[in-house]
Amino acid sequence: IELPFEKGEAGYSDGDVLIHAVIDGLLGAAALGDIGSFFPPEDPGLKDISSRILLRRITSLIKDEKLRLVNLDCTVVLEAPKIRAFVPLIRKNLAEDLEIDEQYISIKGKTKEGLDQTGRGEAVEAYAVVLVDGAGYDLKP
């Protein structure tokens, strides 16, 4: 979702730092590399692409790897805008793209209270802790 604010994110795709963190978390949990391995910034077909499209592609890949997402815990660090009012919609969109129930998705907003680039409002950080399960699948090589 786009948060109403005078500043915006810069990025090759749409600059959605939260979804990019989720993608990296999913790929890391599956030991498949990182977002740049799958979606290199030099690919002109990815310029301004919706991060939700990228997330859906990775969701499909995770399923192909015989893994399922159990839980997602996200933290977004920014001074403004406050994200609390947007959390329900963020959870809804992530649940839709990840094909899981919203109850398994946590989104938290934090600030750095003026410390470093993020605390001065010059940057945004996002972190995603991803739990995947291969129960019922043979995950041995």
Short mmCIF file of N, CA and C in Angstrom, two decimals:
data_model
loop_
_atom_site.label_atom_id
_atom_site.label_comp_id
_atom_site.label_asym_id
_atom_site.label_seq_id
_atom_site.Cartn_x
_atom_site.Cartn_y
_atom_site.Cartn_z
N ILE A 1 0.85 -1.18 0.00
CA ILE A 1 0.00 0.00 0.00
C ILE A 1 0.89 1.23 0.00
N GLU A 2 0.36 2.30 -0.45
CA GLU A 2 1.10 3.55 -0.44
C GLU A 2 0.66 4.38 0.75
N LEU A 3 1.62 4.74 1.58
CA LEU A 3 1.31 5.55 2.76
C LEU A 3 1.31 7.02 2.38
N PRO A 4 0.31 7.77 2.83
CA PRO A 4 0.28 9.19 2.51
C PRO A 4 1.38 9.93 3.29
N PHE A 5 2.35 10.44 2.55
CA PHE A 5 3.46 11.14 3.18
C PHE A 5 4.19 11.93 2.10
N GLU A 6 4.83 13.03 2.49
CA GLU A 6 5.48 13.87 1.49
C GLU A 6 6.74 13.24 0.91
N LYS A 7 7.31 12.27 1.60
CA LYS A 7 8.49 11.58 1.10
C LYS A 7 8.05 10.22 0.56
N GLY A 8 8.87 9.66 -0.31
CA GLY A 8 8.58 8.34 -0.85
C GLY A 8 9.84 7.51 -0.90
N GLU A 9 9.69 6.26 -1.18
CA GLU A 9 10.82 5.36 -1.27
C GLU A 9 11.41 5.39 -2.67
N ALA A 10 12.72 5.35 -2.75
CA ALA A 10 13.40 5.23 -4.03
C ALA A 10 13.79 3.77 -4.20
N GLY A 11 13.64 3.29 -5.40
CA GLY A 11 14.02 1.91 -5.66
C GLY A 11 13.83 1.59 -7.13
N TYR A 12 14.45 0.49 -7.56
CA TYR A 12 14.34 0.10 -8.96
C TYR A 12 12.94 -0.42 -9.26
N SER A 13 12.42 -1.24 -8.35
CA SER A 13 11.02 -1.66 -8.50
C SER A 13 10.18 -0.54 -7.89
N ASP A 14 9.21 -0.89 -7.09
CA ASP A 14 8.40 0.17 -6.47
C ASP A 14 8.97 0.64 -5.13
N GLY A 15 10.08 0.05 -4.69
CA GLY A 15 10.74 0.49 -3.47
C GLY A 15 10.06 0.07 -2.18
N ASP A 16 9.25 -0.98 -2.22
CA ASP A 16 8.53 -1.44 -1.02
C ASP A 16 9.49 -2.22 -0.13
N VAL A 17 10.07 -1.54 0.86
CA VAL A 17 11.09 -2.17 1.70
C VAL A 17 10.55 -3.33 2.52
N LEU A 18 9.31 -3.27 2.94
CA LEU A 18 8.75 -4.37 3.73
C LEU A 18 8.63 -5.63 2.89
N ILE A 19 8.04 -5.53 1.71
CA ILE A 19 7.90 -6.72 0.88
C ILE A 19 9.27 -7.26 0.47
N HIS A 20 10.22 -6.38 0.21
CA HIS A 20 11.56 -6.85 -0.14
C HIS A 20 12.17 -7.63 1.03
N ALA A 21 11.95 -7.17 2.25
CA ALA A 21 12.45 -7.90 3.42
C ALA A 21 11.76 -9.25 3.54
N VAL A 22 10.46 -9.31 3.27
CA VAL A 22 9.73 -10.58 3.32
C VAL A 22 10.28 -11.53 2.27
N ILE A 23 10.51 -11.04 1.06
CA ILE A 23 11.06 -11.89 0.00
C ILE A 23 12.42 -12.42 0.42
N ASP A 24 13.29 -11.57 0.94
CA ASP A 24 14.61 -12.03 1.39
C ASP A 24 14.47 -13.05 2.52
N GLY A 25 13.52 -12.83 3.43
CA GLY A 25 13.30 -13.78 4.51
C GLY A 25 12.85 -15.14 4.00
N LEU A 26 11.93 -15.15 3.05
CA LEU A 26 11.46 -16.41 2.46
C LEU A 26 12.59 -17.13 1.75
N LEU A 27 13.34 -16.40 0.94
CA LEU A 27 14.44 -17.02 0.21
C LEU A 27 15.52 -17.53 1.17
N GLY A 28 15.79 -16.78 2.22
CA GLY A 28 16.77 -17.22 3.20
C GLY A 28 16.31 -18.46 3.94
N ALA A 29 15.04 -18.50 4.32
CA ALA A 29 14.51 -19.67 5.04
C ALA A 29 14.57 -20.92 4.17
N ALA A 30 14.48 -20.74 2.86
CA ALA A 30 14.54 -21.88 1.94
C ALA A 30 15.95 -22.11 1.40
N ALA A 31 16.92 -21.32 1.86
CA ALA A 31 18.32 -21.40 1.41
C ALA A 31 18.42 -21.26 -0.10
N LEU A 32 17.70 -20.27 -0.65
CA LEU A 32 17.67 -20.07 -2.10
C LEU A 32 18.34 -18.78 -2.55
N GLY A 33 19.03 -18.11 -1.66
CA GLY A 33 19.71 -16.89 -2.06
C GLY A 33 18.99 -15.65 -1.56
N ASP A 34 19.04 -14.60 -2.38
CA ASP A 34 18.43 -13.33 -1.98
C ASP A 34 17.65 -12.73 -3.14
N ILE A 35 16.99 -11.64 -2.85
CA ILE A 35 16.10 -11.01 -3.82
C ILE A 35 16.84 -10.62 -5.10
N GLY A 36 18.08 -10.15 -4.97
CA GLY A 36 18.85 -9.74 -6.15
C GLY A 36 19.20 -10.89 -7.07
N SER A 37 19.27 -12.11 -6.53
CA SER A 37 19.54 -13.29 -7.36
C SER A 37 18.37 -13.60 -8.28
N PHE A 38 17.17 -13.34 -7.81
CA PHE A 38 15.97 -13.64 -8.59
C PHE A 38 15.48 -12.45 -9.39
N PHE A 39 15.69 -11.26 -8.86
CA PHE A 39 15.18 -10.05 -9.50
C PHE A 39 16.30 -9.01 -9.56
N PRO A 40 17.27 -9.21 -10.47
CA PRO A 40 18.41 -8.29 -10.52
C PRO A 40 18.00 -6.89 -10.98
N PRO A 41 18.57 -5.86 -10.37
CA PRO A 41 18.18 -4.49 -10.72
C PRO A 41 18.52 -4.11 -12.16
N GLU A 42 19.42 -4.85 -12.79
CA GLU A 42 19.75 -4.52 -14.18
C GLU A 42 18.73 -5.08 -15.18
N ASP A 43 17.74 -5.82 -14.71
CA ASP A 43 16.69 -6.36 -15.58
C ASP A 43 15.68 -5.25 -15.88
N PRO A 44 15.63 -4.77 -17.12
CA PRO A 44 14.72 -3.67 -17.44
C PRO A 44 13.24 -4.04 -17.27
N GLY A 45 12.92 -5.32 -17.31
CA GLY A 45 11.54 -5.76 -17.12
C GLY A 45 11.04 -5.58 -15.70
N LEU A 46 11.96 -5.30 -14.78
CA LEU A 46 11.58 -5.15 -13.38
C LEU A 46 11.45 -3.69 -12.95
N LYS A 47 11.77 -2.77 -13.85
CA LYS A 47 11.71 -1.35 -13.52
C LYS A 47 10.28 -0.97 -13.13
N ASP A 48 10.13 -0.45 -11.93
CA ASP A 48 8.84 0.02 -11.40
C ASP A 48 7.79 -1.08 -11.21
N ILE A 49 8.21 -2.35 -11.22
CA ILE A 49 7.26 -3.45 -11.03
C ILE A 49 6.74 -3.44 -9.59
N SER A 50 5.52 -3.86 -9.41
CA SER A 50 4.95 -3.96 -8.07
C SER A 50 5.67 -5.06 -7.29
N SER A 51 6.09 -4.74 -6.09
CA SER A 51 6.73 -5.75 -5.24
C SER A 51 5.77 -6.88 -4.91
N ARG A 52 4.48 -6.62 -4.95
CA ARG A 52 3.50 -7.69 -4.69
C ARG A 52 3.58 -8.76 -5.78
N ILE A 53 3.86 -8.38 -7.00
CA ILE A 53 4.04 -9.36 -8.08
C ILE A 53 5.26 -10.21 -7.78
N LEU A 54 6.34 -9.58 -7.35
CA LEU A 54 7.56 -10.33 -7.01
C LEU A 54 7.29 -11.28 -5.85
N LEU A 55 6.55 -10.82 -4.86
CA LEU A 55 6.23 -11.66 -3.70
C LEU A 55 5.41 -12.88 -4.12
N ARG A 56 4.47 -12.69 -5.01
CA ARG A 56 3.66 -13.83 -5.48
C ARG A 56 4.53 -14.85 -6.21
N ARG A 57 5.50 -14.37 -6.97
CA ARG A 57 6.42 -15.30 -7.67
C ARG A 57 7.22 -16.11 -6.66
N ILE A 58 7.70 -15.46 -5.61
CA ILE A 58 8.49 -16.17 -4.61
C ILE A 58 7.60 -17.10 -3.79
N THR A 59 6.37 -16.71 -3.51
CA THR A 59 5.43 -17.60 -2.82
C THR A 59 5.26 -18.88 -3.61
N SER A 60 5.11 -18.78 -4.90
CA SER A 60 4.97 -19.95 -5.77
C SER A 60 6.24 -20.80 -5.73
N LEU A 61 7.39 -20.15 -5.75
CA LEU A 61 8.66 -20.87 -5.69
C LEU A 61 8.80 -21.64 -4.38
N ILE A 62 8.43 -21.02 -3.28
CA ILE A 62 8.51 -21.68 -1.97
C ILE A 62 7.63 -22.93 -1.96
N LYS A 63 6.45 -22.83 -2.53
CA LYS A 63 5.57 -24.00 -2.62
C LYS A 63 6.18 -25.08 -3.50
N ASP A 64 6.81 -24.67 -4.60
CA ASP A 64 7.49 -25.63 -5.48
C ASP A 64 8.61 -26.36 -4.75
N GLU A 65 9.20 -25.69 -3.77
CA GLU A 65 10.27 -26.29 -2.97
C GLU A 65 9.72 -27.18 -1.86
N LYS A 66 8.42 -27.37 -1.86
CA LYS A 66 7.73 -28.22 -0.87
C LYS A 66 7.83 -27.66 0.54
N LEU A 67 7.82 -26.34 0.63
CA LEU A 67 7.83 -25.67 1.92
C LEU A 67 6.54 -24.88 2.06
N ARG A 68 6.15 -24.64 3.30
CA ARG A 68 4.98 -23.79 3.53
C ARG A 68 5.33 -22.78 4.60
N LEU A 69 4.81 -21.59 4.42
CA LEU A 69 5.02 -20.52 5.38
C LEU A 69 4.16 -20.77 6.60
N VAL A 70 4.78 -20.76 7.76
CA VAL A 70 4.07 -20.99 9.02
C VAL A 70 3.75 -19.66 9.69
N ASN A 71 4.72 -18.75 9.71
CA ASN A 71 4.57 -17.50 10.44
C ASN A 71 5.46 -16.44 9.83
N LEU A 72 5.01 -15.20 9.88
CA LEU A 72 5.79 -14.07 9.40
C LEU A 72 5.72 -12.97 10.45
N ASP A 73 6.87 -12.51 10.91
CA ASP A 73 6.95 -11.44 11.91
C ASP A 73 7.78 -10.31 11.33
N CYS A 74 7.16 -9.17 11.11
CA CYS A 74 7.82 -8.04 10.44
C CYS A 74 7.94 -6.83 11.35
N THR A 75 9.03 -6.12 11.17
CA THR A 75 9.23 -4.84 11.85
C THR A 75 9.61 -3.81 10.80
N VAL A 76 8.91 -2.69 10.81
CA VAL A 76 9.22 -1.58 9.92
C VAL A 76 9.72 -0.44 10.81
N VAL A 77 10.90 0.07 10.50
CA VAL A 77 11.50 1.13 11.30
C VAL A 77 11.48 2.41 10.48
N LEU A 78 10.72 3.40 10.96
CA LEU A 78 10.65 4.70 10.31
C LEU A 78 10.09 5.71 11.29
N GLU A 79 10.47 6.95 11.11
CA GLU A 79 10.01 8.00 12.01
C GLU A 79 8.59 8.44 11.68
N ALA A 80 8.31 8.54 10.39
CA ALA A 80 6.98 8.97 9.95
C ALA A 80 6.77 8.45 8.54
N PRO A 81 5.57 8.17 8.16
CA PRO A 81 4.35 8.25 8.96
C PRO A 81 4.24 7.06 9.90
N LYS A 82 3.40 7.18 10.88
CA LYS A 82 3.12 6.06 11.78
C LYS A 82 2.31 5.03 11.00
N ILE A 83 2.65 3.76 11.13
CA ILE A 83 1.98 2.75 10.31
C ILE A 83 0.83 2.03 11.01
N ARG A 84 0.63 2.30 12.29
CA ARG A 84 -0.37 1.55 13.06
C ARG A 84 -1.73 1.46 12.35
N ALA A 85 -2.21 2.56 11.80
CA ALA A 85 -3.52 2.56 11.15
C ALA A 85 -3.53 1.72 9.88
N PHE A 86 -2.36 1.49 9.30
CA PHE A 86 -2.27 0.75 8.05
C PHE A 86 -2.01 -0.74 8.24
N VAL A 87 -1.68 -1.15 9.45
CA VAL A 87 -1.32 -2.54 9.71
C VAL A 87 -2.39 -3.53 9.26
N PRO A 88 -3.67 -3.31 9.53
CA PRO A 88 -4.66 -4.29 9.05
C PRO A 88 -4.63 -4.48 7.54
N LEU A 89 -4.49 -3.42 6.78
CA LEU A 89 -4.45 -3.54 5.32
C LEU A 89 -3.15 -4.20 4.86
N ILE A 90 -2.04 -3.87 5.51
CA ILE A 90 -0.76 -4.50 5.17
C ILE A 90 -0.86 -6.00 5.41
N ARG A 91 -1.40 -6.39 6.56
CA ARG A 91 -1.56 -7.81 6.88
C ARG A 91 -2.46 -8.50 5.85
N LYS A 92 -3.55 -7.85 5.49
CA LYS A 92 -4.49 -8.42 4.51
C LYS A 92 -3.79 -8.66 3.18
N ASN A 93 -3.06 -7.66 2.69
CA ASN A 93 -2.37 -7.79 1.41
C ASN A 93 -1.29 -8.86 1.45
N LEU A 94 -0.51 -8.89 2.52
CA LEU A 94 0.52 -9.92 2.64
C LEU A 94 -0.10 -11.30 2.71
N ALA A 95 -1.17 -11.45 3.48
CA ALA A 95 -1.83 -12.75 3.59
C ALA A 95 -2.32 -13.22 2.23
N GLU A 96 -2.87 -12.30 1.47
CA GLU A 96 -3.35 -12.64 0.12
C GLU A 96 -2.20 -13.11 -0.76
N ASP A 97 -1.11 -12.37 -0.78
CA ASP A 97 0.02 -12.70 -1.65
C ASP A 97 0.76 -13.95 -1.18
N LEU A 98 0.79 -14.17 0.13
CA LEU A 98 1.50 -15.33 0.69
C LEU A 98 0.62 -16.57 0.80
N GLU A 99 -0.67 -16.37 0.57
CA GLU A 99 -1.65 -17.46 0.62
C GLU A 99 -1.68 -18.12 2.01
N ILE A 100 -1.69 -17.28 3.04
CA ILE A 100 -1.85 -17.76 4.41
C ILE A 100 -2.87 -16.88 5.12
N ASP A 101 -3.31 -17.32 6.28
CA ASP A 101 -4.27 -16.55 7.06
C ASP A 101 -3.57 -15.37 7.75
N GLU A 102 -4.26 -14.26 7.85
CA GLU A 102 -3.71 -13.07 8.49
C GLU A 102 -3.25 -13.31 9.92
N GLN A 103 -3.85 -14.27 10.60
CA GLN A 103 -3.49 -14.51 12.00
C GLN A 103 -2.03 -14.94 12.16
N TYR A 104 -1.40 -15.34 11.07
CA TYR A 104 -0.01 -15.78 11.13
C TYR A 104 0.97 -14.69 10.70
N ILE A 105 0.48 -13.48 10.59
CA ILE A 105 1.32 -12.36 10.16
C ILE A 105 1.30 -11.27 11.23
N SER A 106 2.48 -10.85 11.65
CA SER A 106 2.62 -9.77 12.62
C SER A 106 3.39 -8.62 11.96
N ILE A 107 2.89 -7.42 12.14
CA ILE A 107 3.55 -6.22 11.62
C ILE A 107 3.70 -5.23 12.77
N LYS A 108 4.93 -4.76 12.98
CA LYS A 108 5.18 -3.79 14.03
C LYS A 108 5.89 -2.58 13.45
N GLY A 109 5.54 -1.42 13.93
CA GLY A 109 6.24 -0.20 13.57
C GLY A 109 7.12 0.25 14.73
N LYS A 110 8.32 0.67 14.43
CA LYS A 110 9.27 1.16 15.44
C LYS A 110 9.90 2.45 14.93
N THR A 111 10.46 3.22 15.85
CA THR A 111 11.22 4.41 15.48
C THR A 111 12.62 4.30 16.06
N LYS A 112 13.49 5.18 15.60
CA LYS A 112 14.85 5.25 16.15
C LYS A 112 15.06 6.56 16.90
N GLU A 113 13.99 7.30 17.09
CA GLU A 113 14.00 8.50 17.91
C GLU A 113 15.15 9.45 17.59
N GLY A 114 15.31 9.74 16.32
CA GLY A 114 16.30 10.72 15.90
C GLY A 114 17.69 10.19 15.66
N LEU A 115 17.94 8.92 15.95
CA LEU A 115 19.28 8.36 15.77
C LEU A 115 19.47 7.87 14.34
N ASP A 116 20.60 8.07 13.76
CA ASP A 116 21.06 7.66 12.44
C ASP A 116 20.13 8.12 11.32
N GLN A 117 20.39 7.65 10.09
CA GLN A 117 19.60 8.09 8.93
C GLN A 117 18.12 7.78 9.09
N THR A 118 17.82 6.62 9.59
CA THR A 118 16.42 6.26 9.75
C THR A 118 15.76 7.15 10.79
N GLY A 119 16.42 7.40 11.87
CA GLY A 119 15.88 8.25 12.92
C GLY A 119 15.70 9.70 12.51
N ARG A 120 16.49 10.12 11.53
CA ARG A 120 16.34 11.49 11.00
C ARG A 120 15.30 11.55 9.87
N GLY A 121 14.68 10.41 9.57
CA GLY A 121 13.66 10.39 8.52
C GLY A 121 14.22 10.33 7.12
N GLU A 122 15.49 9.96 6.99
CA GLU A 122 16.14 9.90 5.68
C GLU A 122 16.07 8.50 5.07
N ALA A 123 15.64 7.52 5.83
CA ALA A 123 15.62 6.14 5.35
C ALA A 123 14.53 5.36 6.08
N VAL A 124 14.24 4.21 5.54
CA VAL A 124 13.29 3.27 6.15
C VAL A 124 13.98 1.92 6.21
N GLU A 125 13.76 1.19 7.29
CA GLU A 125 14.29 -0.17 7.42
C GLU A 125 13.13 -1.12 7.61
N ALA A 126 13.30 -2.35 7.15
CA ALA A 126 12.29 -3.38 7.38
C ALA A 126 12.99 -4.71 7.60
N TYR A 127 12.46 -5.47 8.52
CA TYR A 127 13.01 -6.77 8.87
C TYR A 127 11.88 -7.79 8.88
N ALA A 128 12.17 -8.98 8.40
CA ALA A 128 11.15 -10.03 8.38
C ALA A 128 11.76 -11.33 8.90
N VAL A 129 11.11 -11.90 9.89
CA VAL A 129 11.48 -13.21 10.41
C VAL A 129 10.45 -14.19 9.85
N VAL A 130 10.95 -15.19 9.15
CA VAL A 130 10.08 -16.12 8.43
C VAL A 130 10.29 -17.53 8.98
N LEU A 131 9.19 -18.20 9.29
CA LEU A 131 9.24 -19.60 9.70
C LEU A 131 8.56 -20.42 8.62
N VAL A 132 9.32 -21.36 8.04
CA VAL A 132 8.75 -22.27 7.06
C VAL A 132 8.82 -23.69 7.60
N ASP A 133 7.98 -24.53 7.04
CA ASP A 133 7.89 -25.91 7.50
C ASP A 133 7.91 -26.83 6.29
N GLY A 134 8.64 -27.91 6.43
CA GLY A 134 8.67 -28.92 5.39
C GLY A 134 8.06 -30.21 5.87
N ALA A 135 7.28 -30.16 6.96
CA ALA A 135 6.66 -31.37 7.53
C ALA A 135 5.85 -32.09 6.46
N GLY A 136 6.03 -33.37 6.41
CA GLY A 136 5.31 -34.16 5.41
C GLY A 136 6.06 -34.26 4.10
N TYR A 137 7.19 -33.59 4.01
CA TYR A 137 7.99 -33.62 2.80
C TYR A 137 9.35 -34.20 3.12
N ASP A 138 9.95 -34.85 2.15
CA ASP A 138 11.30 -35.36 2.30
C ASP A 138 12.27 -34.25 1.92
N LEU A 139 12.87 -33.61 2.91
CA LEU A 139 13.76 -32.49 2.65
C LEU A 139 15.23 -32.90 2.58
N LYS A 140 15.50 -34.18 2.70
CA LYS A 140 16.88 -34.65 2.65
C LYS A 140 17.33 -34.74 1.19
N PRO A 141 18.61 -34.41 0.93
CA PRO A 141 19.10 -34.48 -0.46
C PRO A 141 19.14 -35.90 -0.99
#
